[in-house]
PDB file of C-alpha atoms in Angstrom:
ATOM      1  CA  MET A 214      12.800 -22.961   5.630  1.00  0.00           C
ATOM      2  CA  ALA A 215       9.935 -20.593   4.887  1.00  0.00           C
ATOM      3  CA  ILE A 216       9.150 -17.099   6.135  1.00  0.00           C
ATOM      4  CA  PRO A 217       6.364 -17.258   8.780  1.00  0.00           C
ATOM      5  CA  VAL A 218       2.864 -16.556   7.445  1.00  0.00           C
ATOM      6  CA  ILE A 219       0.496 -15.142  10.088  1.00  0.00           C
ATOM      7  CA  ASP A 220      -3.270 -14.645   9.918  1.00  0.00           C
ATOM      8  CA  PHE A 221      -3.641 -11.158  11.401  1.00  0.00           C
ATOM      9  CA  SER A 222      -7.422 -11.472  11.733  1.00  0.00           C
ATOM     10  CA  LYS A 223      -6.985 -14.068  14.477  1.00  0.00           C
ATOM     11  CA  LEU A 224      -5.735 -11.401  16.876  1.00  0.00           C
ATOM     12  CA  ASN A 225      -9.385 -10.700  17.621  1.00  0.00           C
ATOM     13  CA  GLY A 226     -10.545 -14.226  18.409  1.00  0.00           C
ATOM     14  CA  GLU A 227      -9.865 -17.323  20.454  1.00  0.00           C
ATOM     15  CA  GLU A 228      -6.458 -17.733  18.807  1.00  0.00           C
ATOM     16  CA  ARG A 229      -5.186 -14.333  19.951  1.00  0.00           C
ATOM     17  CA  ALA A 230      -2.503 -15.719  22.299  1.00  0.00           C
ATOM     18  CA  ARG A 231      -1.205 -18.090  19.628  1.00  0.00           C
ATOM     19  CA  THR A 232      -1.156 -15.306  17.033  1.00  0.00           C
ATOM     20  CA  MET A 233       0.722 -12.976  19.389  1.00  0.00           C
ATOM     21  CA  ALA A 234       3.262 -15.749  19.942  1.00  0.00           C
ATOM     22  CA  GLN A 235       3.634 -16.223  16.187  1.00  0.00           C
ATOM     23  CA  ILE A 236       4.370 -12.510  15.789  1.00  0.00           C
ATOM     24  CA  THR A 237       6.910 -12.671  18.618  1.00  0.00           C
ATOM     25  CA  ASN A 238       8.619 -15.546  16.804  1.00  0.00           C
ATOM     26  CA  GLY A 239       8.544 -13.600  13.523  1.00  0.00           C
ATOM     27  CA  CYS A 240      10.172 -10.584  15.178  1.00  0.00           C
ATOM     28  CA  GLU A 241      12.728 -12.426  17.329  1.00  0.00           C
ATOM     29  CA  GLU A 242      13.777 -15.324  15.119  1.00  0.00           C
ATOM     30  CA  TRP A 243      13.248 -14.006  11.603  1.00  0.00           C
ATOM     31  CA  GLY A 244      12.912 -10.202  11.451  1.00  0.00           C
ATOM     32  CA  PHE A 245      10.502 -10.875   8.565  1.00  0.00           C
ATOM     33  CA  PHE A 246       6.999 -12.358   8.422  1.00  0.00           C
ATOM     34  CA  GLN A 247       4.023 -12.251   6.085  1.00  0.00           C
ATOM     35  CA  LEU A 248       0.575 -11.067   7.155  1.00  0.00           C
ATOM     36  CA  VAL A 249      -2.595 -12.389   5.541  1.00  0.00           C
ATOM     37  CA  ASN A 250      -6.131 -11.251   6.382  1.00  0.00           C
ATOM     38  CA  HIS A 251      -4.629  -7.941   7.434  1.00  0.00           C
ATOM     39  CA  GLY A 252      -7.725  -5.847   6.740  1.00  0.00           C
ATOM     40  CA  ILE A 253      -6.686  -4.220   3.456  1.00  0.00           C
ATOM     41  CA  SER A 254      -9.206  -5.174   0.788  1.00  0.00           C
ATOM     42  CA  GLU A 255      -8.200  -7.359  -2.149  1.00  0.00           C
ATOM     43  CA  GLU A 256      -9.988  -4.872  -4.420  1.00  0.00           C
ATOM     44  CA  LEU A 257      -7.671  -2.070  -3.303  1.00  0.00           C
ATOM     45  CA  LEU A 258      -4.597  -4.285  -3.606  1.00  0.00           C
ATOM     46  CA  GLU A 259      -5.581  -5.237  -7.151  1.00  0.00           C
ATOM     47  CA  ARG A 260      -5.914  -1.556  -8.046  1.00  0.00           C
ATOM     48  CA  VAL A 261      -2.485  -0.869  -6.537  1.00  0.00           C
ATOM     49  CA  LYS A 262      -0.950  -3.628  -8.680  1.00  0.00           C
ATOM     50  CA  LYS A 263      -2.677  -2.271 -11.766  1.00  0.00           C
ATOM     51  CA  VAL A 264      -1.733   1.407 -11.384  1.00  0.00           C
ATOM     52  CA  CYS A 265       1.873   0.657 -10.386  1.00  0.00           C
ATOM     53  CA  SER A 266       2.402  -1.660 -13.343  1.00  0.00           C
ATOM     54  CA  GLU A 267       0.806   0.844 -15.723  1.00  0.00           C
ATOM     55  CA  TYR A 268       2.845   3.666 -14.207  1.00  0.00           C
ATOM     56  CA  TYR A 269       6.098   1.847 -14.936  1.00  0.00           C
ATOM     57  CA  ARG A 270       5.043   0.978 -18.481  1.00  0.00           C
ATOM     58  CA  LEU A 271       3.803   4.484 -19.298  1.00  0.00           C
ATOM     59  CA  GLU A 272       6.260   6.677 -17.443  1.00  0.00           C
ATOM     60  CA  ARG A 273       9.471   4.781 -16.634  1.00  0.00           C
ATOM     61  CA  GLU A 274      10.216   1.781 -18.815  1.00  0.00           C
ATOM     62  CA  GLU A 275      11.643   3.707 -21.765  1.00  0.00           C
ATOM     63  CA  ASN A 276      13.878   5.791 -19.511  1.00  0.00           C
ATOM     64  CA  PHE A 277      15.226   2.726 -17.719  1.00  0.00           C
ATOM     65  CA  GLN A 278      16.568   1.475 -21.033  1.00  0.00           C
ATOM     66  CA  ARG A 279      18.833   4.541 -21.020  1.00  0.00           C
ATOM     67  CA  SER A 280      19.623   4.395 -17.295  1.00  0.00           C
ATOM     68  CA  THR A 281      23.000   4.154 -15.586  1.00  0.00           C
ATOM     69  CA  PRO A 282      22.595   0.466 -14.608  1.00  0.00           C
ATOM     70  CA  GLU A 283      21.732  -0.420 -18.214  1.00  0.00           C
ATOM     71  CA  LYS A 284      24.680   1.576 -19.533  1.00  0.00           C
ATOM     72  CA  LEU A 285      27.185   0.105 -17.037  1.00  0.00           C
ATOM     73  CA  LEU A 286      25.978  -3.443 -17.628  1.00  0.00           C
ATOM     74  CA  ASN A 287      26.318  -3.063 -21.400  1.00  0.00           C
ATOM     75  CA  GLU A 288      29.859  -1.735 -20.972  1.00  0.00           C
ATOM     76  CA  LEU A 289      30.757  -4.646 -18.701  1.00  0.00           C
ATOM     77  CA  VAL A 290      29.427  -7.202 -21.190  1.00  0.00           C
ATOM     78  CA  GLU A 291      31.321  -5.562 -24.047  1.00  0.00           C
ATOM     79  CA  LYS A 292      34.573  -5.752 -22.065  1.00  0.00           C
ATOM     80  CA  LYS A 293      33.933  -9.479 -21.507  1.00  0.00           C
ATOM     81  CA  LYS A 294      35.394  -9.361 -18.005  1.00  0.00           C
ATOM     82  CA  GLY A 295      34.211 -11.570 -15.189  1.00  0.00           C
ATOM     83  CA  ASP A 296      33.552  -8.637 -12.862  1.00  0.00           C
ATOM     84  CA  LYS A 297      30.206  -7.871 -11.267  1.00  0.00           C
ATOM     85  CA  LEU A 298      28.633  -4.448 -10.894  1.00  0.00           C
ATOM     86  CA  GLU A 299      28.892  -3.916  -7.143  1.00  0.00           C
ATOM     87  CA  ASN A 300      27.857  -0.291  -6.687  1.00  0.00           C
ATOM     88  CA  VAL A 301      24.587  -0.059  -8.618  1.00  0.00           C
ATOM     89  CA  ASP A 302      21.187  -1.725  -8.355  1.00  0.00           C
ATOM     90  CA  TRP A 303      19.037  -3.038 -11.215  1.00  0.00           C
ATOM     91  CA  GLU A 304      16.087  -1.096  -9.875  1.00  0.00           C
ATOM     92  CA  ASP A 305      13.778   1.728 -10.905  1.00  0.00           C
ATOM     93  CA  VAL A 306      12.489   3.723  -7.906  1.00  0.00           C
ATOM     94  CA  ILE A 307      10.227   6.592  -6.979  1.00  0.00           C
ATOM     95  CA  THR A 308       9.299   7.652  -3.447  1.00  0.00           C
ATOM     96  CA  LEU A 309       5.836   8.838  -2.466  1.00  0.00           C
ATOM     97  CA  LEU A 310       5.472  11.236   0.459  1.00  0.00           C
ATOM     98  CA  ASP A 311       2.501  13.346   1.442  1.00  0.00           C
ATOM     99  CA  ASP A 312       4.210  16.496   0.208  1.00  0.00           C
ATOM    100  CA  ASN A 313       6.248  15.534  -2.869  1.00  0.00           C
ATOM    101  CA  GLU A 314       5.290  15.335  -6.522  1.00  0.00           C
ATOM    102  CA  TRP A 315       3.617  12.089  -7.621  1.00  0.00           C
ATOM    103  CA  PRO A 316       3.311  10.639 -11.143  1.00  0.00           C
ATOM    104  CA  SER A 317       0.500  12.347 -13.005  1.00  0.00           C
ATOM    105  CA  GLN A 318       0.211  10.611 -16.379  1.00  0.00           C
ATOM    106  CA  THR A 319      -1.084   7.261 -15.110  1.00  0.00           C
ATOM    107  CA  PRO A 320      -4.880   7.271 -14.647  1.00  0.00           C
ATOM    108  CA  GLY A 321      -5.921   6.606 -11.053  1.00  0.00           C
ATOM    109  CA  PHE A 322      -2.387   6.418  -9.687  1.00  0.00           C
ATOM    110  CA  LYS A 323      -2.612   9.325  -7.254  1.00  0.00           C
ATOM    111  CA  GLU A 324      -6.031   8.428  -5.888  1.00  0.00           C
ATOM    112  CA  THR A 325      -5.267   4.718  -5.512  1.00  0.00           C
ATOM    113  CA  MET A 326      -1.872   5.187  -3.872  1.00  0.00           C
ATOM    114  CA  ALA A 327      -3.197   7.843  -1.481  1.00  0.00           C
ATOM    115  CA  GLU A 328      -5.923   5.414  -0.363  1.00  0.00           C
ATOM    116  CA  TYR A 329      -3.398   2.580  -0.074  1.00  0.00           C
ATOM    117  CA  ARG A 330      -0.939   4.650   1.962  1.00  0.00           C
ATOM    118  CA  ALA A 331      -3.683   5.621   4.419  1.00  0.00           C
ATOM    119  CA  GLU A 332      -4.568   1.941   4.936  1.00  0.00           C
ATOM    120  CA  LEU A 333      -0.927   0.899   5.279  1.00  0.00           C
ATOM    121  CA  LYS A 334      -0.290   3.589   7.876  1.00  0.00           C
ATOM    122  CA  LYS A 335      -3.166   2.279  10.016  1.00  0.00           C
ATOM    123  CA  LEU A 336      -1.824  -1.269   9.661  1.00  0.00           C
ATOM    124  CA  ALA A 337       1.651  -0.120  10.712  1.00  0.00           C
ATOM    125  CA  VAL A 338       0.232   1.378  13.914  1.00  0.00           C
ATOM    126  CA  LYS A 339      -1.590  -1.895  14.690  1.00  0.00           C
ATOM    127  CA  VAL A 340       1.599  -3.896  14.125  1.00  0.00           C
ATOM    128  CA  MET A 341       3.562  -1.563  16.411  1.00  0.00           C
ATOM    129  CA  GLU A 342       0.901  -1.922  19.121  1.00  0.00           C
ATOM    130  CA  VAL A 343       1.293  -5.713  18.928  1.00  0.00           C
ATOM    131  CA  MET A 344       5.053  -5.245  19.287  1.00  0.00           C
ATOM    132  CA  ASP A 345       4.445  -2.984  22.313  1.00  0.00           C
ATOM    133  CA  GLU A 346       2.340  -5.675  23.971  1.00  0.00           C
ATOM    134  CA  ASN A 347       4.729  -8.499  23.157  1.00  0.00           C
ATOM    135  CA  LEU A 348       7.659  -6.488  24.554  1.00  0.00           C
ATOM    136  CA  GLY A 349       5.757  -5.550  27.711  1.00  0.00           C
ATOM    137  CA  LEU A 350       5.681  -1.863  26.793  1.00  0.00           C
ATOM    138  CA  PRO A 351       2.739   0.521  27.245  1.00  0.00           C
ATOM    139  CA  LYS A 352       0.343   0.637  24.294  1.00  0.00           C
ATOM    140  CA  GLY A 353       1.555   3.269  21.818  1.00  0.00           C
ATOM    141  CA  TYR A 354       5.145   3.320  23.141  1.00  0.00           C
ATOM    142  CA  ILE A 355       6.844   2.734  19.786  1.00  0.00           C
ATOM    143  CA  LYS A 356       4.583   5.172  17.942  1.00  0.00           C
ATOM    144  CA  LYS A 357       5.191   7.848  20.554  1.00  0.00           C
ATOM    145  CA  ALA A 358       8.952   7.275  20.314  1.00  0.00           C
ATOM    146  CA  PHE A 359       8.782   7.627  16.524  1.00  0.00           C
ATOM    147  CA  ASP A 360       6.720  10.810  16.864  1.00  0.00           C
ATOM    148  CA  GLY A 361       9.532  12.237  18.960  1.00  0.00           C
ATOM    149  CA  GLY A 362       7.346  12.218  22.063  1.00  0.00           C
ATOM    150  CA  GLU A 363       4.999  14.759  20.511  1.00  0.00           C
ATOM    151  CA  SER A 364       1.243  14.276  20.593  1.00  0.00           C
ATOM    152  CA  LYS A 365       0.838  15.035  16.914  1.00  0.00           C
ATOM    153  CA  ASP A 366       1.507  12.464  14.216  1.00  0.00           C
ATOM    154  CA  SER A 367       5.036  13.518  13.240  1.00  0.00           C
ATOM    155  CA  ALA A 368       6.657  10.176  12.383  1.00  0.00           C
ATOM    156  CA  PHE A 369       7.954   9.762   8.825  1.00  0.00           C
ATOM    157  CA  PHE A 370       5.861   7.635   6.471  1.00  0.00           C
ATOM    158  CA  GLY A 371       7.174   7.069   2.966  1.00  0.00           C
ATOM    159  CA  THR A 372       6.366   4.611   0.185  1.00  0.00           C
ATOM    160  CA  LYS A 373       8.965   3.365  -2.284  1.00  0.00           C
ATOM    161  CA  VAL A 374       7.550   2.072  -5.582  1.00  0.00           C
ATOM    162  CA  SER A 375      10.205  -0.100  -7.234  1.00  0.00           C
ATOM    163  CA  HIS A 376      10.395  -2.178 -10.365  1.00  0.00           C
ATOM    164  CA  TYR A 377      13.106  -4.684 -11.219  1.00  0.00           C
ATOM    165  CA  PRO A 378      12.920  -5.135 -15.001  1.00  0.00           C
ATOM    166  CA  PRO A 379      14.077  -8.304 -16.754  1.00  0.00           C
ATOM    167  CA  CYS A 380      17.875  -8.372 -16.742  1.00  0.00           C
ATOM    168  CA  PRO A 381      19.804  -9.923 -19.646  1.00  0.00           C
ATOM    169  CA  HIS A 382      22.757 -10.765 -17.372  1.00  0.00           C
ATOM    170  CA  PRO A 383      21.414 -11.251 -13.814  1.00  0.00           C
ATOM    171  CA  GLU A 384      24.666 -12.862 -12.714  1.00  0.00           C
ATOM    172  CA  LEU A 385      26.480  -9.557 -13.255  1.00  0.00           C
ATOM    173  CA  VAL A 386      24.353  -7.161 -11.190  1.00  0.00           C
ATOM    174  CA  ASN A 387      22.222  -7.036  -8.037  1.00  0.00           C
ATOM    175  CA  GLY A 388      18.546  -6.190  -8.128  1.00  0.00           C
ATOM    176  CA  LEU A 389      19.108  -4.482  -4.776  1.00  0.00           C
ATOM    177  CA  ARG A 390      22.286  -4.925  -2.763  1.00  0.00           C
ATOM    178  CA  ALA A 391      22.147  -6.574   0.666  1.00  0.00           C
ATOM    179  CA  HIS A 392      21.307  -4.180   3.504  1.00  0.00           C
ATOM    180  CA  THR A 393      19.281  -3.711   6.653  1.00  0.00           C
ATOM    181  CA  ASP A 394      16.603  -1.015   6.753  1.00  0.00           C
ATOM    182  CA  ALA A 395      17.442   2.106   8.720  1.00  0.00           C
ATOM    183  CA  GLY A 396      14.024   2.892  10.097  1.00  0.00           C
ATOM    184  CA  GLY A 397      11.171   1.315  12.021  1.00  0.00           C
ATOM    185  CA  VAL A 398       8.479  -0.956  10.592  1.00  0.00           C
ATOM    186  CA  ILE A 399       8.510  -1.766   6.879  1.00  0.00           C
ATOM    187  CA  LEU A 400       5.376  -3.007   5.115  1.00  0.00           C
ATOM    188  CA  LEU A 401       6.003  -4.549   1.710  1.00  0.00           C
ATOM    189  CA  TYR A 402       3.462  -5.447  -0.940  1.00  0.00           C
ATOM    190  CA  GLN A 403       5.639  -7.549  -3.202  1.00  0.00           C
ATOM    191  CA  ASP A 404       5.033  -9.063  -6.599  1.00  0.00           C
ATOM    192  CA  ASP A 405       2.888 -12.179  -6.317  1.00  0.00           C
ATOM    193  CA  SER A 406       4.466 -13.974  -9.265  1.00  0.00           C
ATOM    194  CA  VAL A 407       8.050 -12.692  -9.768  1.00  0.00           C
ATOM    195  CA  GLY A 408      10.307 -13.570  -6.829  1.00  0.00           C
ATOM    196  CA  GLY A 409      13.774 -12.342  -5.986  1.00  0.00           C
ATOM    197  CA  LEU A 410      13.563 -11.047  -2.405  1.00  0.00           C
ATOM    198  CA  GLN A 411      15.793 -12.952   0.014  1.00  0.00           C
ATOM    199  CA  ILE A 412      16.693 -12.627   3.698  1.00  0.00           C
ATOM    200  CA  LEU A 413      19.826 -13.843   5.457  1.00  0.00           C
ATOM    201  CA  LYS A 414      18.862 -16.485   8.034  1.00  0.00           C
ATOM    202  CA  ASP A 415      21.445 -18.553   9.922  1.00  0.00           C
ATOM    203  CA  GLY A 416      24.061 -17.810   7.283  1.00  0.00           C
ATOM    204  CA  GLN A 417      21.823 -18.791   4.353  1.00  0.00           C
ATOM    205  CA  TRP A 418      19.874 -16.668   1.885  1.00  0.00           C
ATOM    206  CA  ILE A 419      16.198 -17.659   2.122  1.00  0.00           C
ATOM    207  CA  ASP A 420      13.566 -16.711  -0.461  1.00  0.00           C
ATOM    208  CA  VAL A 421      10.605 -14.622   0.688  1.00  0.00           C
ATOM    209  CA  GLN A 422       8.075 -16.547  -1.366  1.00  0.00           C
ATOM    210  CA  PRO A 423       5.480 -14.495  -3.278  1.00  0.00           C
ATOM    211  CA  LEU A 424       2.069 -14.866  -1.664  1.00  0.00           C
ATOM    212  CA  PRO A 425      -1.021 -13.222  -3.186  1.00  0.00           C
ATOM    213  CA  ASN A 426      -2.413 -10.272  -1.182  1.00  0.00           C
ATOM    214  CA  ALA A 427       0.046 -10.717   1.697  1.00  0.00           C
ATOM    215  CA  ILE A 428       1.870  -7.815   3.314  1.00  0.00           C
ATOM    216  CA  VAL A 429       5.463  -8.632   4.255  1.00  0.00           C
ATOM    217  CA  ILE A 430       6.548  -7.024   7.532  1.00  0.00           C
ATOM    218  CA  ASN A 431      10.155  -6.483   8.519  1.00  0.00           C
ATOM    219  CA  THR A 432      11.804  -4.618  11.354  1.00  0.00           C
ATOM    220  CA  GLY A 433      14.370  -1.896  10.812  1.00  0.00           C
ATOM    221  CA  ASP A 434      17.365  -0.741  12.824  1.00  0.00           C
ATOM    222  CA  GLN A 435      15.293   1.537  15.097  1.00  0.00           C
ATOM    223  CA  ILE A 436      13.059  -1.324  16.256  1.00  0.00           C
ATOM    224  CA  GLU A 437      16.245  -3.221  17.097  1.00  0.00           C
ATOM    225  CA  VAL A 438      17.387  -0.297  19.257  1.00  0.00           C
ATOM    226  CA  LEU A 439      14.027   0.295  20.965  1.00  0.00           C
ATOM    227  CA  SER A 440      13.705  -3.426  21.760  1.00  0.00           C
ATOM    228  CA  ASN A 441      17.287  -3.468  23.080  1.00  0.00           C
ATOM    229  CA  GLY A 442      18.215  -6.104  20.517  1.00  0.00           C
ATOM    230  CA  ARG A 443      15.314  -8.512  21.080  1.00  0.00           C
ATOM    231  CA  TYR A 444      14.018  -7.724  17.602  1.00  0.00           C
ATOM    232  CA  LYS A 445      16.878  -7.645  15.114  1.00  0.00           C
ATOM    233  CA  SER A 446      16.895  -5.863  11.776  1.00  0.00           C
ATOM    234  CA  VAL A 447      17.772  -8.443   9.131  1.00  0.00           C
ATOM    235  CA  TRP A 448      19.938  -8.386   6.036  1.00  0.00           C
ATOM    236  CA  HIS A 449      17.961  -8.730   2.820  1.00  0.00           C
ATOM    237  CA  GLN A 450      18.543  -8.363  -0.904  1.00  0.00           C
ATOM    238  CA  VAL A 451      16.749  -8.590  -4.236  1.00  0.00           C
ATOM    239  CA  LEU A 452      18.153 -10.739  -7.038  1.00  0.00           C
ATOM    240  CA  ALA A 453      18.071  -9.566 -10.628  1.00  0.00           C
ATOM    241  CA  THR A 454      16.094 -12.018 -12.758  1.00  0.00           C
ATOM    242  CA  PRO A 455      16.066 -12.727 -16.505  1.00  0.00           C
ATOM    243  CA  ASP A 456      12.269 -12.960 -16.758  1.00  0.00           C
ATOM    244  CA  GLY A 457       9.397 -10.841 -15.513  1.00  0.00           C
ATOM    245  CA  ASN A 458       9.239  -7.281 -14.220  1.00  0.00           C
ATOM    246  CA  ARG A 459       9.204  -7.526 -10.419  1.00  0.00           C
ATOM    247  CA  ARG A 460       6.987  -4.955  -8.721  1.00  0.00           C
ATOM    248  CA  SER A 461       7.765  -3.987  -5.127  1.00  0.00           C
ATOM    249  CA  ILE A 462       5.904  -1.411  -3.003  1.00  0.00           C
ATOM    250  CA  ALA A 463       7.583  -0.834   0.348  1.00  0.00           C
ATOM    251  CA  SER A 464       6.171   1.566   2.940  1.00  0.00           C
ATOM    252  CA  PHE A 465       8.370   2.745   5.793  1.00  0.00           C
ATOM    253  CA  TYR A 466       7.008   3.875   9.172  1.00  0.00           C
ATOM    254  CA  ASN A 467      10.107   5.590  10.543  1.00  0.00           C
ATOM    255  CA  PRO A 468      10.893   7.987  13.369  1.00  0.00           C
ATOM    256  CA  SER A 469      10.739  11.711  12.852  1.00  0.00           C
ATOM    257  CA  MET A 470      14.186  13.009  11.966  1.00  0.00           C
ATOM    258  CA  LYS A 471      14.147  14.890  15.295  1.00  0.00           C
ATOM    259  CA  ALA A 472      13.090  11.874  17.373  1.00  0.00           C
ATOM    260  CA  THR A 473      15.492  10.635  20.036  1.00  0.00           C
ATOM    261  CA  ILE A 474      15.832   6.846  19.931  1.00  0.00           C
ATOM    262  CA  SER A 475      17.168   4.571  22.661  1.00  0.00           C
ATOM    263  CA  PRO A 476      16.372   1.193  24.215  1.00  0.00           C
ATOM    264  CA  ALA A 477      13.114   1.250  26.174  1.00  0.00           C
ATOM    265  CA  PRO A 478      14.069   1.504  29.868  1.00  0.00           C
ATOM    266  CA  GLN A 479      11.772  -1.434  30.662  1.00  0.00           C
ATOM    267  CA  LEU A 480      13.934  -3.660  28.450  1.00  0.00           C
ATOM    268  CA  VAL A 481      17.316  -2.769  29.905  1.00  0.00           C
ATOM    269  CA  GLU A 482      18.271  -4.780  32.968  1.00  0.00           C
ATOM    270  CA  ASN A 483      19.264  -2.534  35.891  1.00  0.00           C
ATOM    271  CA  PHE A 484      18.816   0.460  33.608  1.00  0.00           C
ATOM    272  CA  LYS A 485      21.260   3.266  34.373  1.00  0.00           C
ATOM    273  CA  PRO A 486      21.001   6.081  31.807  1.00  0.00           C
ATOM    274  CA  GLU A 487      24.445   7.411  32.635  1.00  0.00           C
ATOM    275  CA  GLU A 488      26.173   4.147  31.683  1.00  0.00           C
ATOM    276  CA  ASP A 489      27.015   2.994  28.191  1.00  0.00           C
ATOM    277  CA  GLN A 490      24.461   0.584  26.777  1.00  0.00           C
ATOM    278  CA  ALA A 491      24.677  -1.803  23.834  1.00  0.00           C
ATOM    279  CA  TYR A 492      22.808   0.820  21.799  1.00  0.00           C
ATOM    280  CA  PRO A 493      23.410   4.544  22.319  1.00  0.00           C
ATOM    281  CA  LYS A 494      20.733   7.190  22.707  1.00  0.00           C
ATOM    282  CA  PHE A 495      20.742   9.247  19.515  1.00  0.00           C
ATOM    283  CA  VAL A 496      18.754  11.538  17.247  1.00  0.00           C
ATOM    284  CA  PHE A 497      17.356   9.621  14.280  1.00  0.00           C
ATOM    285  CA  GLY A 498      18.440  12.303  11.801  1.00  0.00           C
ATOM    286  CA  ASP A 499      22.059  11.822  12.934  1.00  0.00           C
ATOM    287  CA  TYR A 500      21.737   8.090  12.381  1.00  0.00           C
ATOM    288  CA  MET A 501      20.359   8.644   8.883  1.00  0.00           C
ATOM    289  CA  SER A 502      23.370  10.782   7.973  1.00  0.00           C
ATOM    290  CA  ILE A 503      25.627   7.826   8.763  1.00  0.00           C
ATOM    291  CA  TYR A 504      23.299   5.291   7.160  1.00  0.00           C
ATOM    292  CA  ALA A 505      23.290   7.230   3.882  1.00  0.00           C
ATOM    293  CA  GLU A 506      27.025   6.559   3.588  1.00  0.00           C
ATOM    294  CA  GLN A 507      27.090   3.041   5.108  1.00  0.00           C
ATOM    295  CA  LYS A 508      23.806   1.451   3.984  1.00  0.00           C
ATOM    296  CA  PHE A 509      25.461  -1.560   2.368  1.00  0.00           C
ATOM    297  CA  LEU A 510      28.091  -2.024   5.099  1.00  0.00           C
ATOM    298  CA  PRO A 511      27.787  -3.899   8.430  1.00  0.00           C
ATOM    299  CA  LYS A 512      25.256  -2.213  10.714  1.00  0.00           C
ATOM    300  CA  GLU A 513      27.043  -2.510  14.070  1.00  0.00           C
ATOM    301  CA  PRO A 514      29.611   0.229  13.241  1.00  0.00           C
ATOM    302  CA  ARG A 515      26.690   2.544  12.425  1.00  0.00           C
ATOM    303  CA  PHE A 516      25.397   2.254  15.976  1.00  0.00           C
ATOM    304  CA  ARG A 517      28.881   2.943  17.344  1.00  0.00           C
ATOM    305  CA  ALA A 518      29.498   5.881  15.012  1.00  0.00           C
ATOM    306  CA  VAL A 519      26.295   7.805  15.665  1.00  0.00           C
ATOM    307  CA  LYS A 520      26.641  10.728  18.071  1.00  0.00           C
ATOM    308  CA  ALA A 521      25.162   9.851  21.462  1.00  0.00           C
ATOM    309  CA  VAL A 522      22.962  12.377  23.265  1.00  0.00           C
TER     310      VAL A 522
END
């Protein structure tokens, strides 16, 4: 089994219907798919790879060697027990938002990542519009829901720059523990040579194979709710590896914290707002409060626990 690879450029040609069907299959059957020919230039992607790798080497690598995961793993090895570190990830992370502090020592990092984020945000909107059409929703429905119904662009857009350094004992720690993503549409530019990302498909962990210049798309919990379960958020994890320093740049197009999320009325048979539905109507910020505590636990109790509005 292989994650679907879809040529996004064919949306604009004779193969549009087939491409739309491929995206439907990616959303309904996989929850993950890879886009090629997505409109982001290879030159920009190469710069992103370069500045992110240099950033880790210049600003993070030395600190990771003194990090909590490194310390806990060393202690576990010294004890010579067969246990595995279950509550930490072998991962170095920073998050880029429009209004937080970005790394400043790496030449070109700020300019390159700002340009990249702008391109990724436009791609996210295009992907959501395809989802709208495939679901039979008005164009812009998902974006408007994520904006909280406001006309201004108030959805949350964050970028997580991660590195998974070589691990001397990959059998004893996770790169990133299994989870589903809390938000909306996730756009991942993963390492094109060091693997490790896996999704859970039909009870098996399947590798998301590295593919040069592809953008991996996956759907989060809020897309599952809006689609009334037609598009499922999918469990995924990252394995620690003994060789290579895996680079992972994930951008999240999520609802505003104030946005109210519920299944689209068009997708609920005999929709009656006053009756209980499979997914409650809730404020995204309330869901995130629960997710922060239950990220690595089954997702269904999160939907049941969130306060309905």
